[in-house]
């Protein structure tokens, strides 16, 4: 997993609790830290960090992963606005993942293995996403969809119809978007 993902988690933790909070999280997760944005690190380290964060926040690991995905997407929108500004809706942005965003990631980081998505558009306000990744971080994908909705001023209801964590071949997310406030709801 690319170090930029770890950097996003570090930024979030330090924003909420300062550098000491990040050091404490590293200690609790029993990992060394020191992640370079372009480095490659075991997914197990991210899982350990998110697990430690869940314990610190007194929430489930699934909730901590979704929360991290939400915040990570918002940070990415700030860092890389060119990927977001051409779009006015969450759905339109998400449809660019395979054809625009992930190819750019691979250009910058040849060994990157971003997730793959299959999409079925179901009207103007609904999108069915099939998520495939060896990392099995579907909760992070859910959180990132919710973060994108927040960025675009929409709300989203996500129903995960199938999940690799329960034996399915892929995760299937049914996403319904609404132009209301900036609250995003994630459901299972």
PDB file of N, CA and C in Angstrom, residues 23-79:
ATOM      1  N   UNK A  23       2.093   9.507  17.586  1.00  0.00           N
ATOM      2  CA  UNK A  23       3.102   8.661  18.231  1.00  0.00           C
ATOM      3  C   UNK A  23       2.443   7.590  19.100  1.00  0.00           C
ATOM      4  N   UNK A  24       1.396   7.979  19.819  1.00  0.00           N
ATOM      5  CA  UNK A  24       0.669   7.019  20.650  1.00  0.00           C
ATOM      6  C   UNK A  24      -0.014   5.950  19.815  1.00  0.00           C
ATOM      7  N   UNK A  25      -0.553   6.348  18.666  1.00  0.00           N
ATOM      8  CA  UNK A  25      -1.205   5.386  17.777  1.00  0.00           C
ATOM      9  C   UNK A  25      -0.188   4.395  17.222  1.00  0.00           C
ATOM     10  N   UNK A  26       0.980   4.887  16.816  1.00  0.00           N
ATOM     11  CA  UNK A  26       2.037   4.004  16.329  1.00  0.00           C
ATOM     12  C   UNK A  26       2.432   2.994  17.395  1.00  0.00           C
ATOM     13  N   UNK A  27       2.568   3.480  18.617  1.00  0.00           N
ATOM     14  CA  UNK A  27       2.940   2.597  19.727  1.00  0.00           C
ATOM     15  C   UNK A  27       1.850   1.566  19.988  1.00  0.00           C
ATOM     16  N   UNK A  28       0.612   2.001  20.029  1.00  0.00           N
ATOM     17  CA  UNK A  28      -0.505   1.094  20.281  1.00  0.00           C
ATOM     18  C   UNK A  28      -0.638   0.047  19.178  1.00  0.00           C
ATOM     19  N   UNK A  29      -0.370   0.450  17.934  1.00  0.00           N
ATOM     20  CA  UNK A  29      -0.477  -0.480  16.793  1.00  0.00           C
ATOM     21  C   UNK A  29       0.770  -1.350  16.654  1.00  0.00           C
ATOM     22  N   UNK A  30       1.812  -0.999  17.396  1.00  0.00           N
ATOM     23  CA  UNK A  30       3.084  -1.724  17.360  1.00  0.00           C
ATOM     24  C   UNK A  30       3.699  -1.722  15.961  1.00  0.00           C
ATOM     25  N   UNK A  31       3.714  -0.517  15.359  1.00  0.00           N
ATOM     26  CA  UNK A  31       4.371  -0.316  14.066  1.00  0.00           C
ATOM     27  C   UNK A  31       5.363   0.825  14.202  1.00  0.00           C
ATOM     28  N   UNK A  32       6.336   0.878  13.298  1.00  0.00           N
ATOM     29  CA  UNK A  32       7.396   1.875  13.390  1.00  0.00           C
ATOM     30  C   UNK A  32       7.002   3.254  12.899  1.00  0.00           C
ATOM     31  N   UNK A  33       6.171   3.330  11.868  1.00  0.00           N
ATOM     32  CA  UNK A  33       5.814   4.631  11.312  1.00  0.00           C
ATOM     33  C   UNK A  33       6.873   5.100  10.336  1.00  0.00           C
ATOM     34  N   UNK A  34       6.951   6.414  10.132  1.00  0.00           N
ATOM     35  CA  UNK A  34       7.925   6.964   9.203  1.00  0.00           C
ATOM     36  C   UNK A  34       7.597   6.614   7.763  1.00  0.00           C
ATOM     37  N   UNK A  35       6.376   6.901   7.339  1.00  0.00           N
ATOM     38  CA  UNK A  35       5.900   6.508   6.011  1.00  0.00           C
ATOM     39  C   UNK A  35       6.173   7.593   4.979  1.00  0.00           C
ATOM     40  N   UNK A  36       6.871   7.218   3.918  1.00  0.00           N
ATOM     41  CA  UNK A  36       7.114   8.105   2.783  1.00  0.00           C
ATOM     42  C   UNK A  36       5.928   8.004   1.835  1.00  0.00           C
ATOM     43  N   UNK A  37       5.475   9.110   1.292  1.00  0.00           N
ATOM     44  CA  UNK A  37       4.310   9.118   0.403  1.00  0.00           C
ATOM     45  C   UNK A  37       4.480   8.170  -0.774  1.00  0.00           C
ATOM     46  N   UNK A  38       5.713   8.008  -1.258  1.00  0.00           N
ATOM     47  CA  UNK A  38       5.919   7.154  -2.428  1.00  0.00           C
ATOM     48  C   UNK A  38       6.367   5.739  -2.059  1.00  0.00           C
ATOM     49  N   UNK A  39       6.546   5.485  -0.767  1.00  0.00           N
ATOM     50  CA  UNK A  39       6.961   4.159  -0.327  1.00  0.00           C
ATOM     51  C   UNK A  39       5.826   3.152  -0.383  1.00  0.00           C
ATOM     52  N   UNK A  40       6.191   1.890  -0.297  1.00  0.00           N
ATOM     53  CA  UNK A  40       5.225   0.794  -0.242  1.00  0.00           C
ATOM     54  C   UNK A  40       5.307   0.146   1.134  1.00  0.00           C
ATOM     55  N   UNK A  41       4.131  -0.090   1.730  1.00  0.00           N
ATOM     56  CA  UNK A  41       4.069  -0.640   3.076  1.00  0.00           C
ATOM     57  C   UNK A  41       2.994  -1.713   3.143  1.00  0.00           C
ATOM     58  N   UNK A  42       3.153  -2.654   4.058  1.00  0.00           N
ATOM     59  CA  UNK A  42       2.169  -3.725   4.172  1.00  0.00           C
ATOM     60  C   UNK A  42       0.791  -3.195   4.594  1.00  0.00           C
ATOM     61  N   UNK A  43      -0.237  -3.703   3.952  1.00  0.00           N
ATOM     62  CA  UNK A  43      -1.603  -3.341   4.318  1.00  0.00           C
ATOM     63  C   UNK A  43      -1.873  -3.683   5.780  1.00  0.00           C
ATOM     64  N   UNK A  44      -1.210  -4.714   6.274  1.00  0.00           N
ATOM     65  CA  UNK A  44      -1.411  -5.111   7.676  1.00  0.00           C
ATOM     66  C   UNK A  44      -1.066  -3.979   8.633  1.00  0.00           C
ATOM     67  N   UNK A  45      -0.115  -3.116   8.248  1.00  0.00           N
ATOM     68  CA  UNK A  45       0.221  -1.981   9.112  1.00  0.00           C
ATOM     69  C   UNK A  45      -0.921  -0.984   9.175  1.00  0.00           C
ATOM     70  N   UNK A  46      -1.571  -0.730   8.033  1.00  0.00           N
ATOM     71  CA  UNK A  46      -2.718   0.174   8.041  1.00  0.00           C
ATOM     72  C   UNK A  46      -3.846  -0.424   8.873  1.00  0.00           C
ATOM     73  N   UNK A  47      -4.072  -1.720   8.716  1.00  0.00           N
ATOM     74  CA  UNK A  47      -5.115  -2.395   9.486  1.00  0.00           C
ATOM     75  C   UNK A  47      -4.807  -2.288  10.980  1.00  0.00           C
ATOM     76  N   UNK A  48      -3.544  -2.461  11.360  1.00  0.00           N
ATOM     77  CA  UNK A  48      -3.155  -2.325  12.775  1.00  0.00           C
ATOM     78  C   UNK A  48      -3.385  -0.907  13.280  1.00  0.00           C
ATOM     79  N   UNK A  49      -3.030   0.074  12.460  1.00  0.00           N
ATOM     80  CA  UNK A  49      -3.226   1.469  12.856  1.00  0.00           C
ATOM     81  C   UNK A  49      -4.705   1.810  13.009  1.00  0.00           C
ATOM     82  N   UNK A  50      -5.517   1.362  12.069  1.00  0.00           N
ATOM     83  CA  UNK A  50      -6.947   1.646  12.150  1.00  0.00           C
ATOM     84  C   UNK A  50      -7.568   0.909  13.340  1.00  0.00           C
ATOM     85  N   UNK A  51      -7.086  -0.308  13.623  1.00  0.00           N
ATOM     86  CA  UNK A  51      -7.566  -1.030  14.797  1.00  0.00           C
ATOM     87  C   UNK A  51      -7.233  -0.288  16.083  1.00  0.00           C
ATOM     88  N   UNK A  52      -6.016   0.228  16.154  1.00  0.00           N
ATOM     89  CA  UNK A  52      -5.618   1.015  17.332  1.00  0.00           C
ATOM     90  C   UNK A  52      -6.442   2.290  17.430  1.00  0.00           C
ATOM     91  N   UNK A  53      -6.723   2.896  16.295  1.00  0.00           N
ATOM     92  CA  UNK A  53      -7.563   4.107  16.291  1.00  0.00           C
ATOM     93  C   UNK A  53      -8.978   3.788  16.762  1.00  0.00           C
ATOM     94  N   UNK A  54      -9.500   2.644  16.353  1.00  0.00           N
ATOM     95  CA  UNK A  54     -10.839   2.233  16.802  1.00  0.00           C
ATOM     96  C   UNK A  54     -10.869   2.085  18.317  1.00  0.00           C
ATOM     97  N   UNK A  55      -9.832   1.484  18.861  1.00  0.00           N
ATOM     98  CA  UNK A  55      -9.772   1.333  20.327  1.00  0.00           C
ATOM     99  C   UNK A  55      -9.692   2.702  21.000  1.00  0.00           C
ATOM    100  N   UNK A  56      -8.893   3.605  20.419  1.00  0.00           N
ATOM    101  CA  UNK A  56      -8.745   4.952  20.997  1.00  0.00           C
ATOM    102  C   UNK A  56     -10.045   5.737  20.932  1.00  0.00           C
ATOM    103  N   UNK A  57     -10.809   5.534  19.854  1.00  0.00           N
ATOM    104  CA  UNK A  57     -12.078   6.257  19.685  1.00  0.00           C
ATOM    105  C   UNK A  57     -13.262   5.517  20.292  1.00  0.00           C
ATOM    106  N   UNK A  58     -13.009   4.297  20.780  1.00  0.00           N
ATOM    107  CA  UNK A  58     -14.058   3.441  21.335  1.00  0.00           C
ATOM    108  C   UNK A  58     -15.183   3.215  20.319  1.00  0.00           C
ATOM    109  N   UNK A  59     -14.763   2.768  19.131  1.00  0.00           N
ATOM    110  CA  UNK A  59     -15.731   2.440  18.077  1.00  0.00           C
ATOM    111  C   UNK A  59     -15.291   1.134  17.427  1.00  0.00           C
ATOM    112  N   UNK A  60     -16.093   0.626  16.526  1.00  0.00           N
ATOM    113  CA  UNK A  60     -15.722  -0.606  15.835  1.00  0.00           C
ATOM    114  C   UNK A  60     -14.642  -0.313  14.806  1.00  0.00           C
ATOM    115  N   UNK A  61     -13.896  -1.342  14.435  1.00  0.00           N
ATOM    116  CA  UNK A  61     -12.887  -1.167  13.396  1.00  0.00           C
ATOM    117  C   UNK A  61     -13.541  -0.766  12.081  1.00  0.00           C
ATOM    118  N   UNK A  62     -14.703  -1.338  11.786  1.00  0.00           N
ATOM    119  CA  UNK A  62     -15.409  -0.987  10.548  1.00  0.00           C
ATOM    120  C   UNK A  62     -15.751   0.501  10.529  1.00  0.00           C
ATOM    121  N   UNK A  63     -16.212   1.027  11.668  1.00  0.00           N
ATOM    122  CA  UNK A  63     -16.526   2.458  11.740  1.00  0.00           C
ATOM    123  C   UNK A  63     -15.262   3.305  11.604  1.00  0.00           C
ATOM    124  N   UNK A  64     -14.156   2.845  12.204  1.00  0.00           N
ATOM    125  CA  UNK A  64     -12.898   3.592  12.112  1.00  0.00           C
ATOM    126  C   UNK A  64     -12.383   3.604  10.673  1.00  0.00           C
ATOM    127  N   UNK A  65     -12.534   2.492   9.952  1.00  0.00           N
ATOM    128  CA  UNK A  65     -12.095   2.432   8.560  1.00  0.00           C
ATOM    129  C   UNK A  65     -12.940   3.374   7.705  1.00  0.00           C
ATOM    130  N   UNK A  66     -14.263   3.352   7.909  1.00  0.00           N
ATOM    131  CA  UNK A  66     -15.144   4.244   7.135  1.00  0.00           C
ATOM    132  C   UNK A  66     -14.836   5.710   7.444  1.00  0.00           C
ATOM    133  N   UNK A  67     -14.637   6.022   8.725  1.00  0.00           N
ATOM    134  CA  UNK A  67     -14.316   7.388   9.124  1.00  0.00           C
ATOM    135  C   UNK A  67     -13.005   7.845   8.482  1.00  0.00           C
ATOM    136  N   UNK A  68     -12.025   6.963   8.467  1.00  0.00           N
ATOM    137  CA  UNK A  68     -10.752   7.295   7.838  1.00  0.00           C
ATOM    138  C   UNK A  68     -10.933   7.530   6.343  1.00  0.00           C
ATOM    139  N   UNK A  69     -11.686   6.666   5.669  1.00  0.00           N
ATOM    140  CA  UNK A  69     -11.936   6.843   4.242  1.00  0.00           C
ATOM    141  C   UNK A  69     -12.593   8.178   3.936  1.00  0.00           C
ATOM    142  N   UNK A  70     -13.561   8.559   4.772  1.00  0.00           N
ATOM    143  CA  UNK A  70     -14.263   9.835   4.605  1.00  0.00           C
ATOM    144  C   UNK A  70     -13.276  10.997   4.701  1.00  0.00           C
ATOM    145  N   UNK A  71     -12.498  11.010   5.757  1.00  0.00           N
ATOM    146  CA  UNK A  71     -11.527  12.090   5.949  1.00  0.00           C
ATOM    147  C   UNK A  71     -10.433  12.088   4.895  1.00  0.00           C
ATOM    148  N   UNK A  72      -9.995  10.891   4.484  1.00  0.00           N
ATOM    149  CA  UNK A  72      -8.940  10.790   3.475  1.00  0.00           C
ATOM    150  C   UNK A  72      -9.397  11.386   2.150  1.00  0.00           C
ATOM    151  N   UNK A  73     -10.637  11.110   1.773  1.00  0.00           N
ATOM    152  CA  UNK A  73     -11.138  11.663   0.511  1.00  0.00           C
ATOM    153  C   UNK A  73     -11.174  13.187   0.564  1.00  0.00           C
ATOM    154  N   UNK A  74     -11.623  13.743   1.687  1.00  0.00           N
ATOM    155  CA  UNK A  74     -11.664  15.196   1.805  1.00  0.00           C
ATOM    156  C   UNK A  74     -10.260  15.801   1.732  1.00  0.00           C
ATOM    157  N   UNK A  75      -9.277  15.133   2.322  1.00  0.00           N
ATOM    158  CA  UNK A  75      -7.890  15.607   2.232  1.00  0.00           C
ATOM    159  C   UNK A  75      -7.376  15.522   0.802  1.00  0.00           C
ATOM    160  N   UNK A  76      -7.709  14.434   0.109  1.00  0.00           N
ATOM    161  CA  UNK A  76      -7.287  14.293  -1.284  1.00  0.00           C
ATOM    162  C   UNK A  76      -7.911  15.380  -2.161  1.00  0.00           C
ATOM    163  N   UNK A  77      -9.155  15.749  -1.870  1.00  0.00           N
ATOM    164  CA  UNK A  77      -9.817  16.809  -2.638  1.00  0.00           C
ATOM    165  C   UNK A  77      -9.091  18.138  -2.460  1.00  0.00           C
ATOM    166  N   UNK A  78      -8.562  18.377  -1.262  1.00  0.00           N
ATOM    167  CA  UNK A  78      -7.793  19.602  -1.021  1.00  0.00           C
ATOM    168  C   UNK A  78      -6.443  19.556  -1.723  1.00  0.00           C
ATOM    169  N   UNK A  79      -5.789  18.394  -1.696  1.00  0.00           N
ATOM    170  CA  UNK A  79      -4.448  18.260  -2.262  1.00  0.00           C
ATOM    171  C   UNK A  79      -4.447  18.174  -3.791  1.00  0.00           C
TER     172      UNK A  79
END
